[in-house]
Amino acid sequence: MRKIIILMLIAMVGSISPCTAAEEFKKEASISLSRYNFGDDEAKKNVMMIGEKVVFKINAYIEDFFNQPIINANAKIINLTDDPMQVLYVITFYDDQNNIIGAHAMNWTLKPKEDINYGSGLIKGKEEDFKRVVKYKVYVCSYQTVPDKK
């Protein structure tokens, strides 16, 4: 019986893929969203940087998208590793009563040393609600993926 358990443990450990580059980060902070128009001071964009092996440069501001107010929560995601990486990005905005005003989530696969301007972090809603935002929570993670077969 002992031999069987040892062989099962060896088989289990042998089936686990090593992950040379994986990380996750959670951040919570105060924020005040401003309306940003093309040509305005870039400081209105509330740029947040998070990550080490894969860096997420996240914007957070109010603008119009096809004449509808949105929170723009786009991110530039930069894979600094030599590995293909799966990434996950989640951001949530709250008012002073801890009510959720808006949220966005995405995942993507990045090639080694690749970056992407992820431009679909658009949160629809009412501008008066967006102006009540006082806090955000962000979660990002990245982990090595298996390269595509050729």
Tab-separated table of C-alpha atoms in Angstrom:
chain	number	residue	atom	x	y	z
A	1	MET	CA	0.000	0.000	0.000
A	2	ARG	CA	2.828	2.384	0.871
A	3	LYS	CA	4.425	1.813	-2.561
A	4	ILE	CA	1.128	2.612	-4.284
A	5	ILE	CA	0.748	5.905	-2.370
A	6	ILE	CA	4.351	6.887	-3.150
A	7	LEU	CA	3.882	6.058	-6.845
A	8	MET	CA	0.637	8.081	-6.913
A	9	LEU	CA	2.384	11.090	-5.331
A	10	ILE	CA	5.254	10.853	-7.822
A	11	ALA	CA	2.775	10.676	-10.704
A	12	MET	CA	0.864	13.699	-9.375
A	13	VAL	CA	3.997	15.793	-8.885
A	14	GLY	CA	5.296	14.778	-12.297
A	15	SER	CA	2.083	15.924	-13.959
A	16	ILE	CA	2.282	19.459	-12.534
A	17	SER	CA	3.713	21.882	-15.055
A	18	PRO	CA	6.351	24.202	-13.648
A	19	CYS	CA	5.308	27.825	-13.763
A	20	THR	CA	8.369	29.997	-14.181
A	21	ALA	CA	6.520	33.292	-14.214
A	22	ALA	CA	3.338	33.792	-12.222
A	23	GLU	CA	2.110	36.621	-10.049
A	24	GLU	CA	-1.028	38.230	-8.724
A	25	PHE	CA	-1.734	41.609	-7.203
A	26	LYS	CA	-4.696	43.178	-5.428
A	27	LYS	CA	-4.937	46.892	-4.827
A	28	GLU	CA	-7.564	49.100	-3.223
A	29	ALA	CA	-7.301	52.881	-3.115
A	30	SER	CA	-9.206	56.142	-3.140
A	31	ILE	CA	-9.936	57.715	-6.498
A	32	SER	CA	-11.867	60.629	-7.946
A	33	LEU	CA	-12.860	60.249	-11.584
A	34	SER	CA	-12.579	63.293	-13.829
A	35	ARG	CA	-13.908	63.897	-17.289
A	36	TYR	CA	-11.109	63.681	-19.834
A	37	ASN	CA	-11.317	65.172	-23.302
A	38	PHE	CA	-8.706	64.776	-25.998
A	39	GLY	CA	-5.987	67.356	-25.402
A	40	ASP	CA	-6.668	67.726	-21.671
A	41	ASP	CA	-3.981	67.316	-19.038
A	42	GLU	CA	-3.000	63.621	-18.930
A	43	ALA	CA	-3.202	63.756	-15.103
A	44	LYS	CA	-7.000	63.528	-15.432
A	45	LYS	CA	-6.582	59.907	-16.527
A	46	ASN	CA	-5.706	58.500	-13.062
A	47	VAL	CA	-2.998	56.162	-14.350
A	48	MET	CA	-2.365	53.145	-12.094
A	49	MET	CA	0.629	50.820	-12.495
A	50	ILE	CA	0.515	47.304	-11.090
A	51	GLY	CA	2.558	44.157	-11.734
A	52	GLU	CA	6.192	43.183	-12.067
A	53	LYS	CA	6.639	40.393	-14.638
A	54	VAL	CA	3.558	41.551	-16.498
A	55	VAL	CA	2.858	45.249	-16.000
A	56	PHE	CA	-0.664	46.680	-16.190
A	57	LYS	CA	-0.860	50.433	-16.877
A	58	ILE	CA	-4.523	51.171	-16.161
A	59	ASN	CA	-6.388	54.384	-16.979
A	60	ALA	CA	-9.540	55.463	-15.156
A	61	TYR	CA	-11.510	58.503	-16.271
A	62	ILE	CA	-14.897	59.622	-17.578
A	63	GLU	CA	-15.456	60.275	-21.265
A	64	ASP	CA	-18.107	59.854	-23.958
A	65	PHE	CA	-18.251	56.808	-26.196
A	66	PHE	CA	-20.700	57.258	-29.085
A	67	ASN	CA	-22.343	60.083	-27.125
A	68	GLN	CA	-22.823	57.911	-24.013
A	69	PRO	CA	-20.892	58.501	-20.773
A	70	ILE	CA	-18.486	55.743	-19.776
A	71	ILE	CA	-15.736	55.051	-17.319
A	72	ASN	CA	-12.737	54.343	-19.483
A	73	ALA	CA	-10.779	51.618	-17.653
A	74	ASN	CA	-8.460	50.658	-20.514
A	75	ALA	CA	-5.072	49.131	-19.830
A	76	LYS	CA	-1.740	48.768	-21.563
A	77	ILE	CA	-0.472	45.311	-20.625
A	78	ILE	CA	3.236	44.587	-21.032
A	79	ASN	CA	4.707	41.073	-20.828
A	80	LEU	CA	8.310	41.499	-19.684
A	81	THR	CA	8.969	37.747	-19.594
A	82	ASP	CA	10.326	35.320	-22.157
A	83	ASP	CA	7.198	33.174	-21.742
A	84	PRO	CA	3.703	33.302	-23.226
A	85	MET	CA	1.502	34.604	-20.419
A	86	GLN	CA	-2.205	34.392	-19.681
A	87	VAL	CA	-3.378	37.576	-17.975
A	88	LEU	CA	-6.490	38.534	-16.032
A	89	TYR	CA	-7.556	42.087	-15.154
A	90	VAL	CA	-10.562	43.010	-12.975
A	91	ILE	CA	-11.454	46.497	-11.728
A	92	THR	CA	-14.452	47.660	-9.680
A	93	PHE	CA	-15.459	51.215	-8.738
A	94	TYR	CA	-17.401	52.091	-5.548
A	95	ASP	CA	-19.211	55.049	-4.004
A	96	ASP	CA	-18.846	56.177	-0.375
A	97	GLN	CA	-21.497	53.652	0.757
A	98	ASN	CA	-19.490	50.812	-0.827
A	99	ASN	CA	-22.066	50.389	-3.612
A	100	ILE	CA	-20.652	49.187	-6.911
A	101	ILE	CA	-20.859	51.910	-9.556
A	102	GLY	CA	-19.252	49.868	-12.317
A	103	ALA	CA	-16.890	47.004	-13.021
A	104	HIS	CA	-14.895	45.461	-15.840
A	105	ALA	CA	-12.999	42.189	-16.351
A	106	MET	CA	-10.890	40.776	-19.157
A	107	ASN	CA	-8.396	38.051	-19.935
A	108	TRP	CA	-5.822	37.777	-22.706
A	109	THR	CA	-2.861	35.695	-23.823
A	110	LEU	CA	0.350	37.610	-24.483
A	111	LYS	CA	3.337	36.338	-26.426
A	112	PRO	CA	6.810	36.689	-24.876
A	113	LYS	CA	7.944	40.336	-24.654
A	114	GLU	CA	4.626	41.453	-26.198
A	115	ASP	CA	2.437	44.337	-25.130
A	116	ILE	CA	-1.122	45.215	-25.979
A	117	ASN	CA	-3.220	48.323	-25.607
A	118	TYR	CA	-6.398	46.712	-24.323
A	119	GLY	CA	-8.973	49.297	-25.325
A	120	SER	CA	-12.218	47.609	-24.397
A	121	GLY	CA	-12.384	48.498	-20.704
A	122	LEU	CA	-15.524	50.579	-21.166
A	123	ILE	CA	-18.026	50.765	-18.312
A	124	LYS	CA	-21.403	52.173	-19.327
A	125	GLY	CA	-23.635	54.111	-16.954
A	126	LYS	CA	-24.678	57.578	-15.845
A	127	GLU	CA	-22.154	60.367	-15.450
A	128	GLU	CA	-23.742	61.486	-12.180
A	129	ASP	CA	-23.071	57.991	-10.795
A	130	PHE	CA	-19.487	58.011	-12.070
A	131	LYS	CA	-18.851	61.277	-10.233
A	132	ARG	CA	-19.807	59.536	-6.962
A	133	VAL	CA	-16.892	57.105	-7.269
A	134	VAL	CA	-14.518	57.379	-4.299
A	135	LYS	CA	-12.697	54.031	-4.345
A	136	TYR	CA	-11.544	51.273	-6.654
A	137	LYS	CA	-10.365	47.709	-6.236
A	138	VAL	CA	-8.210	46.074	-8.873
A	139	TYR	CA	-7.049	42.488	-9.241
A	140	VAL	CA	-4.515	41.343	-11.820
A	141	CYS	CA	-2.747	38.047	-12.316
A	142	SER	CA	-0.535	36.461	-14.910
A	143	TYR	CA	0.789	32.979	-15.401
A	144	GLN	CA	2.813	31.083	-17.950
A	145	THR	CA	0.893	29.309	-20.683
A	146	VAL	CA	1.892	26.475	-22.934
A	147	PRO	CA	3.193	27.729	-26.304
A	148	ASP	CA	0.991	27.121	-29.337
A	149	LYS	CA	1.837	24.000	-31.326
A	150	LYS	CA	3.137	24.739	-34.791
